[in-house]
Coordinates of C-alpha atoms and ligand atoms in Angstrom, one line a residue:
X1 CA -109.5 81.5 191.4
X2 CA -107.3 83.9 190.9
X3 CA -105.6 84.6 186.8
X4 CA -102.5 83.6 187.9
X5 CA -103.7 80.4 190.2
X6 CA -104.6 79.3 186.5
X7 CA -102.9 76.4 185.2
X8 CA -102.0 76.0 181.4
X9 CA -104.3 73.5 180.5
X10 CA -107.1 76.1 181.8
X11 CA -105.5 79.0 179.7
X12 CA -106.0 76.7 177.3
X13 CA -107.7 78.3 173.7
X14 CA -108.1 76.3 170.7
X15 CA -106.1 78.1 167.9
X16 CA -103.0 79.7 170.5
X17 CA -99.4 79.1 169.8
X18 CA -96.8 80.3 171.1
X19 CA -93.8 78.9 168.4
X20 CA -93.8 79.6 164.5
X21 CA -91.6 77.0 162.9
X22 CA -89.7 77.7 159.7
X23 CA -91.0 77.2 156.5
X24 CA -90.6 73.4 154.9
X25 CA -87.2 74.2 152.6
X26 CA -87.0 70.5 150.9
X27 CA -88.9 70.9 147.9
X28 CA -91.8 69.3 146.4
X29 CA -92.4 66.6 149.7
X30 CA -94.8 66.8 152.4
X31 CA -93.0 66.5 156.1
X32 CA -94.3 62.8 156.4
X33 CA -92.6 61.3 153.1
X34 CA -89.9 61.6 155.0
X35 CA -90.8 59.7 158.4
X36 CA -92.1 56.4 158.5
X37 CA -95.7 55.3 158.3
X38 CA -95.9 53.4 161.6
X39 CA -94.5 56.3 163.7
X40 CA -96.4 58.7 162.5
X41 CA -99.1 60.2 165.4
X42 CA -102.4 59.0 164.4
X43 CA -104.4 60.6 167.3
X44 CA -104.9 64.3 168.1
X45 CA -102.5 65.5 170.7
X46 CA -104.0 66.8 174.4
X47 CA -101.7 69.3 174.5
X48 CA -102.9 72.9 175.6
X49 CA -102.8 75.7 173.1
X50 CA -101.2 78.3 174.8
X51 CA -99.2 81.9 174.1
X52 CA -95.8 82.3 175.1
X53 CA -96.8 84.8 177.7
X54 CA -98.9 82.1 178.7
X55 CA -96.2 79.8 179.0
X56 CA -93.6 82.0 180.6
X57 CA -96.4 83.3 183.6
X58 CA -97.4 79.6 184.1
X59 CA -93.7 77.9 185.0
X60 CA -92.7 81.3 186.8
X61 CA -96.2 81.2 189.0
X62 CA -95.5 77.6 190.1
X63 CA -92.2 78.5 190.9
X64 CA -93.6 80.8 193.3
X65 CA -96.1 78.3 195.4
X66 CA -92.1 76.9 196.0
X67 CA -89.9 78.1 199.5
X68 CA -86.3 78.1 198.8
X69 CA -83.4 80.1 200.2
X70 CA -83.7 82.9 198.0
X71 CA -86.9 84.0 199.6
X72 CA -86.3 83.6 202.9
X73 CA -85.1 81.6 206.2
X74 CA -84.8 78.1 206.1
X75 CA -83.7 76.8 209.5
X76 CA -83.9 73.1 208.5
X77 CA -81.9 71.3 211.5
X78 CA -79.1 68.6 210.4
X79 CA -79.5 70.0 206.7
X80 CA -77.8 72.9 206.3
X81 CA -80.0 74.9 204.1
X82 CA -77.9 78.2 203.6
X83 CA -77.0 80.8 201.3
X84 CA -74.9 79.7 198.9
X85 CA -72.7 82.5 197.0
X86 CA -73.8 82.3 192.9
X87 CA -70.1 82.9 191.9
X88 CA -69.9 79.1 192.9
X89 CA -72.4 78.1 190.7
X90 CA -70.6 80.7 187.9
X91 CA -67.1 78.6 188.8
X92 CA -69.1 75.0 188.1
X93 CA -70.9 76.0 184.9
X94 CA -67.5 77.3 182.6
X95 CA -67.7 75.5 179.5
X96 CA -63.8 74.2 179.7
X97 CA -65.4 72.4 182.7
X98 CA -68.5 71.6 181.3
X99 CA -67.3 70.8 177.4
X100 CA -65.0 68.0 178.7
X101 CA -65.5 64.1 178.6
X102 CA -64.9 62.0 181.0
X103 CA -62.9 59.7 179.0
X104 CA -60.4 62.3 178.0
X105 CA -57.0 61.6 178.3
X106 CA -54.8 62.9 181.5
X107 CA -53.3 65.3 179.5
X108 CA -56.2 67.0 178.0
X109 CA -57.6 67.5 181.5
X110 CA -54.7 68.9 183.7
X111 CA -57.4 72.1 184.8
X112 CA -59.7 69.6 185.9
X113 CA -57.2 67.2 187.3
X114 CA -55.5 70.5 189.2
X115 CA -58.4 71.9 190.7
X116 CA -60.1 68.1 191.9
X117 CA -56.2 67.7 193.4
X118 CA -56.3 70.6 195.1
X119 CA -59.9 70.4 196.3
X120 CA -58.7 67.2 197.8
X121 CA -55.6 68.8 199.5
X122 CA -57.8 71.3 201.1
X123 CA -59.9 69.5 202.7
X124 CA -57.2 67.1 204.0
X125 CA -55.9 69.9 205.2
X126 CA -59.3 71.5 207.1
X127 CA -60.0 67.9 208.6
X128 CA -56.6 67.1 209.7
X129 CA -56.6 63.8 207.8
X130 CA -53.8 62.4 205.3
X131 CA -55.9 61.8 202.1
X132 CA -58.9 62.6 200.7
X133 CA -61.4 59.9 198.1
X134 CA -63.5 62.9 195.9
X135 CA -66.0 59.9 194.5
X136 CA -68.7 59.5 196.8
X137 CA -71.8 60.8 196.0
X138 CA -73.0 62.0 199.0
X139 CA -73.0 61.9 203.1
X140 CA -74.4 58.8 203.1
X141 CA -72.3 57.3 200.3
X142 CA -69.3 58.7 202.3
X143 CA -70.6 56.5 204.8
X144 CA -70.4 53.5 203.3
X145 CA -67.4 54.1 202.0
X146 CA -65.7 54.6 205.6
X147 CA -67.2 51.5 206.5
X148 CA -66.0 49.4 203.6
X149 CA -62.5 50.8 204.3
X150 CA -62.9 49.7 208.2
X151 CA -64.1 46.2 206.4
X152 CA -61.6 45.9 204.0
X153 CA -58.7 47.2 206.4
X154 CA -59.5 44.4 209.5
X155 CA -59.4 41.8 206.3
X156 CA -56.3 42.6 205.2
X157 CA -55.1 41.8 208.8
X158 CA -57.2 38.9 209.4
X159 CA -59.4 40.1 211.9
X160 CA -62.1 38.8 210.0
X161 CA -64.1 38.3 213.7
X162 CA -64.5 42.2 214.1
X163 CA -67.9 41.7 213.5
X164 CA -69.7 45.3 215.7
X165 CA -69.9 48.7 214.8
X166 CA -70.6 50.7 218.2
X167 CA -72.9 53.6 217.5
X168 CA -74.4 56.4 219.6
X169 CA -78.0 57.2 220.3
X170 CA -77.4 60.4 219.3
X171 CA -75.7 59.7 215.5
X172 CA -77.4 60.7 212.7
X173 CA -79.8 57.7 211.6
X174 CA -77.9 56.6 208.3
X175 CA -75.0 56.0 211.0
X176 CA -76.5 52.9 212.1
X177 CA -78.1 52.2 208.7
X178 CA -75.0 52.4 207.2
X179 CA -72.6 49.8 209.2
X180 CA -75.7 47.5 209.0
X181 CA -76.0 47.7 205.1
X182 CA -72.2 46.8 205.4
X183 CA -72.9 43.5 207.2
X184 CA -72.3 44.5 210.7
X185 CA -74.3 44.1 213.9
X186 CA -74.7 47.2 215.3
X187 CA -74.1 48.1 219.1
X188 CA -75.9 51.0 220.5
X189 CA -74.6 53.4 223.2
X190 CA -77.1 55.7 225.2
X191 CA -76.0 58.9 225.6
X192 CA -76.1 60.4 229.2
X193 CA -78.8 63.4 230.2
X194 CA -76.0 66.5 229.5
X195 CA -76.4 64.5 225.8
X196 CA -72.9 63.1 225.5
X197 CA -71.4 60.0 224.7
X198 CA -71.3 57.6 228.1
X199 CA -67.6 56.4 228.9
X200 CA -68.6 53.4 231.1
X201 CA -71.4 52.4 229.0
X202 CA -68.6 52.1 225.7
X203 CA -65.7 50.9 227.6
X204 CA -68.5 47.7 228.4
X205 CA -69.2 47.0 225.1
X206 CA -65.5 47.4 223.5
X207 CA -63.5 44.0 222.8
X208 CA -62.3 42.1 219.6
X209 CA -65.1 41.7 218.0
X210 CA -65.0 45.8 217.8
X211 CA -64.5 46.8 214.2
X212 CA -65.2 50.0 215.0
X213 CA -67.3 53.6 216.1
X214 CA -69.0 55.9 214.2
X215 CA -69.7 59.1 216.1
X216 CA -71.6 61.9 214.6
X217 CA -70.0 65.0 216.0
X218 CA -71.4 67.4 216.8
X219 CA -74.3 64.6 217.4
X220 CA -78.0 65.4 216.6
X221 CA -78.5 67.4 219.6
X222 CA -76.1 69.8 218.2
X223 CA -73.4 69.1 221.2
X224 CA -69.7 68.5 220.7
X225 CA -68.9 65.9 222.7
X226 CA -66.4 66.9 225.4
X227 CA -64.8 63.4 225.9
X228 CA -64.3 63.2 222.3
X229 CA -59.9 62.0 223.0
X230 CA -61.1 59.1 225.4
X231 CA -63.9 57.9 222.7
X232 CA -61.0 57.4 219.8
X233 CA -58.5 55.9 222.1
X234 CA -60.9 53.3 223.9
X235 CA -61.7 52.4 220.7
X236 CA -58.0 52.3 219.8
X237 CA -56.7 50.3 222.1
X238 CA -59.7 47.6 221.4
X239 CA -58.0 47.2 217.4
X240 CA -61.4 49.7 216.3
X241 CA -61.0 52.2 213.8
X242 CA -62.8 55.4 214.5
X243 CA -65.2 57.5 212.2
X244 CA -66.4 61.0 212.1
X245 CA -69.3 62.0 210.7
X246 CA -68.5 65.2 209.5
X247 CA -71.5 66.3 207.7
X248 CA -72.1 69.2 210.0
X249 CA -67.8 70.4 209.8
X250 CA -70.3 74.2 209.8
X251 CA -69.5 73.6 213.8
X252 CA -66.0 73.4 213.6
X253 CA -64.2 74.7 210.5
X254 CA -60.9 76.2 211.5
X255 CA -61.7 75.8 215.2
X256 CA -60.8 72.0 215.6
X257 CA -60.3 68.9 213.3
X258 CA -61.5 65.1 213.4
X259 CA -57.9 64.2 212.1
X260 CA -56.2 65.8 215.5
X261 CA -58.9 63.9 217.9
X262 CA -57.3 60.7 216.8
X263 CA -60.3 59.8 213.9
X264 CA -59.5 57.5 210.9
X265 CA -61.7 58.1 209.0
X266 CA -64.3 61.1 208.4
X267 CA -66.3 62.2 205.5
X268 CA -67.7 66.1 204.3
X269 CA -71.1 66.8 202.9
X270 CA -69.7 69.5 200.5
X271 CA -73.5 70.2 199.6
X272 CA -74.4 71.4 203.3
X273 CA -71.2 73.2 204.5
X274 CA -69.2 74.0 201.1
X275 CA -71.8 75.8 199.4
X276 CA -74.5 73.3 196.4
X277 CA -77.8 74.3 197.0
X278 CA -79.4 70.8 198.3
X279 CA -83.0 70.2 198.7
X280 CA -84.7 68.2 196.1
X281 CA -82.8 65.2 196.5
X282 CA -79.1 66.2 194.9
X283 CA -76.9 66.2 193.6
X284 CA -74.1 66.1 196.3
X285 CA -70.3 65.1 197.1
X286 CA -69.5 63.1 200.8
X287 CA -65.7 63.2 200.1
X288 CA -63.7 60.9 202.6
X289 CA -60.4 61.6 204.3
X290 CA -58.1 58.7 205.7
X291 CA -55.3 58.5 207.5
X292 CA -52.4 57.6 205.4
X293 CA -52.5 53.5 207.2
X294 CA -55.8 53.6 204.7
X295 CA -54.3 54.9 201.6
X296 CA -54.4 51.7 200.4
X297 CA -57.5 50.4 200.2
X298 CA -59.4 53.7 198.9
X299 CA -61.4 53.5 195.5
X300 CA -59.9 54.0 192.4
X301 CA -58.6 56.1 190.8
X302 CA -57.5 58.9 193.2
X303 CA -56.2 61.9 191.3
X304 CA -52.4 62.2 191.8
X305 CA -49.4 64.5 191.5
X306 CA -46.1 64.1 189.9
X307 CA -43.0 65.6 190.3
X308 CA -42.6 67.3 187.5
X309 CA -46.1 69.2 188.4
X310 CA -48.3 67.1 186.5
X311 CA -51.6 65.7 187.2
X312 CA -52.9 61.9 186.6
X313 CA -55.3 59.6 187.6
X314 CA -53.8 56.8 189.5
X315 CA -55.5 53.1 188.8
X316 CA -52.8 51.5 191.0
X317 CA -54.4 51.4 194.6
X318 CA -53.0 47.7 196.1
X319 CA -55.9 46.8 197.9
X320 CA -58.7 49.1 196.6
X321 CA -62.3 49.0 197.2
X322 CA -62.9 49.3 193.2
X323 CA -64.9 51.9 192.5
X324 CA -67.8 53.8 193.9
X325 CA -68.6 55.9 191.4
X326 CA -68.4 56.0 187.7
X327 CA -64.9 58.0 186.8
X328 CA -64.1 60.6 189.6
X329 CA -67.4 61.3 191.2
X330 CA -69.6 64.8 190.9
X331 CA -67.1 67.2 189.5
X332 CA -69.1 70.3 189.1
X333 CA -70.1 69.9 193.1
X334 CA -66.1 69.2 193.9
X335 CA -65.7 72.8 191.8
X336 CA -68.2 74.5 193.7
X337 CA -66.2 73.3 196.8
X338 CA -63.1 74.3 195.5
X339 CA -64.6 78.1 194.7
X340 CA -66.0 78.3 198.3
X341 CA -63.1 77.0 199.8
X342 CA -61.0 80.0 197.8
X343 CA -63.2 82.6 198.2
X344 CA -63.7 82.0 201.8
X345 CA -60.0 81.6 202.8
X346 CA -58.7 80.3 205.8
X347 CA -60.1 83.4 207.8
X348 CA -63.5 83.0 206.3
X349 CA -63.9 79.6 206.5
X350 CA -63.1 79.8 210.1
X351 CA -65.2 83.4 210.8
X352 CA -68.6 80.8 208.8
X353 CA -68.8 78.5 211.6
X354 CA -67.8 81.1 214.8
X355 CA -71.2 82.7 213.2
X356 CA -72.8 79.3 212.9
X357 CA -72.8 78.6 216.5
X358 CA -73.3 82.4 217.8
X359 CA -76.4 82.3 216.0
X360 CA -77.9 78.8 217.1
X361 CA -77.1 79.9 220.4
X362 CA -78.4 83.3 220.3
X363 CA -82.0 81.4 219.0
X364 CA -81.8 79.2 221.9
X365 CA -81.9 81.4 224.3
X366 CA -83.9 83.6 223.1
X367 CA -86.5 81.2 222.6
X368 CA -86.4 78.9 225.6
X369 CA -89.0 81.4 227.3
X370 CA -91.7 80.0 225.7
X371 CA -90.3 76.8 224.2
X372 CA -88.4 73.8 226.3
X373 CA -85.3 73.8 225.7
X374 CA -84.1 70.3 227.1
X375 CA -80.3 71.3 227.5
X376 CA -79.6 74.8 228.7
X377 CA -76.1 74.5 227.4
X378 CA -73.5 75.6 224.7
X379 CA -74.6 73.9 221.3
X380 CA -72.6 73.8 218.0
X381 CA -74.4 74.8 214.9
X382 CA -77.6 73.4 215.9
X383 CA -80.0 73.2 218.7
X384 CA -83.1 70.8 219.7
X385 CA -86.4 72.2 221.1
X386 CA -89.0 69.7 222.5
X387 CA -91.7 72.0 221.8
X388 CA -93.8 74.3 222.6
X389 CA -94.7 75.1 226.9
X390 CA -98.0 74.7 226.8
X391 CA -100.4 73.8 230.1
X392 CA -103.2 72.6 228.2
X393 CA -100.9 70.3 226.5
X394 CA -102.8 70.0 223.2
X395 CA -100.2 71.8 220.9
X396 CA -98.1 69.7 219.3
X397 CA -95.1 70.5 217.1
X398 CA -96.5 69.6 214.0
X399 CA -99.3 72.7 214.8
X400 CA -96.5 75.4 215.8
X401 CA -94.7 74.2 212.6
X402 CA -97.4 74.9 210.6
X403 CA -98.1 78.4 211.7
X404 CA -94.6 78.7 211.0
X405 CA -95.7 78.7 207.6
X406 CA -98.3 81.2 207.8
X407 CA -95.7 83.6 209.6
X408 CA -93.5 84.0 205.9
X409 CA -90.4 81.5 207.2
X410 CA -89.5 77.5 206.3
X411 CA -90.3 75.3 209.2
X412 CA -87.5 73.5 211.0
X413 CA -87.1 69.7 211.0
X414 CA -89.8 68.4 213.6
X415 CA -89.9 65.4 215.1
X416 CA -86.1 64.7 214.8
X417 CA -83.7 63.3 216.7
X418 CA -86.0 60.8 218.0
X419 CA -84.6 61.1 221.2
X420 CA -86.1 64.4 221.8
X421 CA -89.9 64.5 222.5
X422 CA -91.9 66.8 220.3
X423 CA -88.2 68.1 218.7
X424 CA -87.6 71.1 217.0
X425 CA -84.3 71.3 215.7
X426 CA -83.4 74.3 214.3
X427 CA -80.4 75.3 212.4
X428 CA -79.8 78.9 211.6
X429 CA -76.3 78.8 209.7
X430 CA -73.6 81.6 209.3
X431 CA -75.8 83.0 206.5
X432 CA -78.4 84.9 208.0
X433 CA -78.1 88.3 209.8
X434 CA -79.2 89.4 213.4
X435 CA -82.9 90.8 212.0
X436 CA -83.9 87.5 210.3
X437 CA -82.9 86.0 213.5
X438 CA -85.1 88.5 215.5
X439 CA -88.1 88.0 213.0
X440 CA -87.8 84.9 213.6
X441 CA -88.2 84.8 217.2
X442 CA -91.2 87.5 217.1
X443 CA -92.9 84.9 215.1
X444 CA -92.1 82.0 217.4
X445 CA -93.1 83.8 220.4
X446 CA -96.1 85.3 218.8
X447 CA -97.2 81.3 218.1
X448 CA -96.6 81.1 221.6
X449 CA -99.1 83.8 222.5
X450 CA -101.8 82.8 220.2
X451 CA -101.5 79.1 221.5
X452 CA -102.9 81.2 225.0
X453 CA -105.6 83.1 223.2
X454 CA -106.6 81.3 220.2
X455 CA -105.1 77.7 219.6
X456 CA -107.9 76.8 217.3
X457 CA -105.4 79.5 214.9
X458 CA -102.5 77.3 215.4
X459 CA -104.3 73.6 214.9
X460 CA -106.2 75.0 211.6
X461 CA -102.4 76.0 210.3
X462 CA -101.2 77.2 207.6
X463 CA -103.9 79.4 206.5
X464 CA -102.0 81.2 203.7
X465 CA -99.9 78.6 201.6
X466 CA -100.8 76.7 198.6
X467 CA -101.0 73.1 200.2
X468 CA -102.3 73.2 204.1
X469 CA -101.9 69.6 205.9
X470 CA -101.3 66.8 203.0
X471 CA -101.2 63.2 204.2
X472 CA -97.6 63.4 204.6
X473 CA -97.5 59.5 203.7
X474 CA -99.8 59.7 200.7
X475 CA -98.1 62.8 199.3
X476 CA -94.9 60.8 198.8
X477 CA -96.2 57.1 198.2
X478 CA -99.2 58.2 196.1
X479 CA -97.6 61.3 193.9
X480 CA -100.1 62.5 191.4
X481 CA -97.7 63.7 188.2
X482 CA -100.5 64.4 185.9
X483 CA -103.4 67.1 185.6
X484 CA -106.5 65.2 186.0
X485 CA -109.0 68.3 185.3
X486 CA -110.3 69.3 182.0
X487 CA -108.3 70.6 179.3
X488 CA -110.3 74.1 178.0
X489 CA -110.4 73.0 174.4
Ligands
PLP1 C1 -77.1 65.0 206.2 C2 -76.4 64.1 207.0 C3 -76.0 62.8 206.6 C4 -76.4 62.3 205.2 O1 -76.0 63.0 204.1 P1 -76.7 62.8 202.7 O2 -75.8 63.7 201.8 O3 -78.1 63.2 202.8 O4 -76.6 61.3 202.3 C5 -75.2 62.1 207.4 N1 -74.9 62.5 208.7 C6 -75.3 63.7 209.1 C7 -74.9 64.1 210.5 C8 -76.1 64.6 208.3 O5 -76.4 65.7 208.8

């Protein structure tokens, strides 16, 4: 074991601090005449006695046996893992954001209140929808919300039988998840073989029992879906409402909007495509946009304008879901949003996702050579592999994945979209230049090589990271939070 492998509990030495407290100033009294008998520790403590040096080398060390951004690629498909500019994080953490409480009056608040309205407005504007709801928490809270709206909206006309949410094969999986934890039945459309949506197949399933679609675009594949008009108004013309799932808007910022393709409803994941580092669970914003027919029934409040150029929060919504998250959801991700939105501009917001697609599609070519590549065909931000060509047929993804590892670079997400044997799906983003991108495909077609000359290399993978193969499902359902070794006392 290496000095730095060393945990604290090993560097352990009876005797070593690393604090000095003050001197006792209260005269005359020992420390516990002044705390109660009973909660007083009557037992040694196990903690380790360690330097401050020692302290400092053993948090930064772990921190090391991490992979985040800031060391390198991380082309995890349907995530969005990219670079996300510090000056955001700067923006978030000013104390007149930070000091404030949430039950501050309106007029205490009009910064806050200014920059959530205008957060709002933008992204109203960049989806081509009427009005924006800042409260939910995330994509998949964004969801629901879109879904209670579509409840609450065939309600309010007594269309109470609107029972079905139709949903793609190729949505993301909280799609259906979603509509059913909102009490529908779910219908699901297969896509065709070029990995669109099939027109005959939802024109057979629409009626009035249609409360509406949900259609992740671009869908899982990473394909836009060409008959994208026809799929709003055949839903449309059934009484359906129609719903974007716009978690991936990296495809399409400034280049088309969900509003303008005849959808209701779509929510953002400000936490992939409007900078918020994600990974490690949150947190997040899934704003939702409405068309103005659903201004209604959105949660309260909704942060509000008045004429004379003040801001307010507005607790007078007719038919309004309630509330879906205490006060006005994650401010300091909305402020991120709001800084990347401003520092991009129009022009760079626009120039993010033209680079998001040129560079998924510059990887998939360049590595359908040696890995199938299902769909030889324009994709969006994101592309699906189904692995690796191999005649023996004995590599799987998970192995090529884990050489990944050993190669210096994050793996991609395997084994997703279901639809897709063996899937890669790999998702470069705007963020990452031309040489990152070529290193990357020198690695993948050097796995490609080595699963010719030596696969035993790639099935033993990785060879060089702290952890190797866990039990994927014991490593989550069985975490170990405690050091179980010997303290060195
Ligand atoms: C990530 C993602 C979601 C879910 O977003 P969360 O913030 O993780 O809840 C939904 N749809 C698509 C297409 C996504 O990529």
């Amino acid at each position: 074991m290496m000095a730095y492998d060393k945990l604290i509990f090993e560097l352990s030495k009876p005797g070593k601090t690393g604090y000095r407290l003050p001197s006792l100033d209260v005269e005359g009294k020992d420390l516990s005449e002044y705390i109660p008998e009973e909660l007083l520790a009557t037992d040694e403590l196990d903690f380790p006695e360690v330097s401050e040096v020692d302290v400092i080398r053993h948090f930064t060390n772990l921190s090391m046996k991490n992979y985040g951004l800031d060391r390198g690629f991380y082309p995890l498909g349907s995530c969005t893992m990219k670079y996300n500019p510090k000056i955001n994080e700067d923006v978030a953490s000013l104390e007149g954001f930070t000091n404030l409480h949430p039950y501050q009056k309106d007029e205490d608040v009009q910064g806050t209140l200014e920059a959530l309205y205008n957060v709002g407005e933008a992204l109203s504007e960049i989806s081509g929808m009427d009005f924006m709801t800042l409260q939910p928490a995330a994509g998949a809270h964004g969801e629901i919300t879109g879904v209670m709206l579509i409840k609450a909206y065939h309600e309010h006309n007594g269309q109470n039988q609107r029972n079905k949410i139709i949903v793609p094969d190729a949505a993301h999986g909280t799609n259906p998840a979603t509509a059913a934890m909102a009490g529908y039945e779910i219908i699901e459309i297969k896509s065709k073989p070029n990995g669109m949506v099939d027109i005959d197949a939802l024109k057979a399933v629409v009626g009035d029992d249609t409360a509406g679609l949900m259609l992740t675009n671009p869908n899982t594949l990473g394909i836009y879906d060409e008959n994208i008009k026809d799929i709003t108004s055949i839903i449309h013309d059934a009484g359906g409402l129609v719903y974007y799932d716009g978690a991936n808007m990296n495809a399409i910022l400034g280049h088309s909007r969900p509003g303008d393709m005849g959808f209701d409803i779509v929510h953002y994941n400000v936490h992939k495509t409007f900078s918020t580092p994600h990974g490690g669970g949150g947190p997040g914003a899934g704003p939702v946009g409405v068309k103005s027919f659903l201004k209604p029934f959105l949660p309260k409040p909704v942060v509000e304008k008045k004429d004379d150029g003040t801001y307010y929060l507005d607790f007078d919504v007719p038919y309004t879901l309630g509330k879906m998250k205490a006060f006005v959801g994650h401010v300091a991700i909305l402020l991120r949003t709001y800084s990347y939105i401003l520092t991009m501009g129009k022009d760079g917001l626009r120039d993010a996702s033209t680079m998001a697609v040129l560079n998924a599609n510059y990887l998939a070519q360049s590595l359908k050579e040696n890995y199938n590549l299902p769909l030889d065909r324009l994709y969006k931000h994101e592309f699906v592999l189904a692995g690796i060509k191999d005649d023996t047929h004995t590599i799987t993804t998970l192995d090529v994945a884990k050489r990944i590892l050993d190669k210096g670079f994050h793996a991609p997400t395997v084994y997703f979209p279901l639809i897709v044997p063996e899937a890669l799906m790999i998702e470069p983003t705007e963020s990452e230049p031309k040489d990152t991108l070529d290193d990357f495909i020198k690695a993948l077609n050097e796995i490609a090589e080595e699963a010719k000359t030596n696969p035993e290399l790639l099935k033993t993978a990785p060879h060089d990271t702290p952890v190797r193969r866990p039990d994927e499902t014991k490593a989550a359902k069985d975490l170990v939070l405690k050091y179980e070794g010997e303290i060195n006392a």
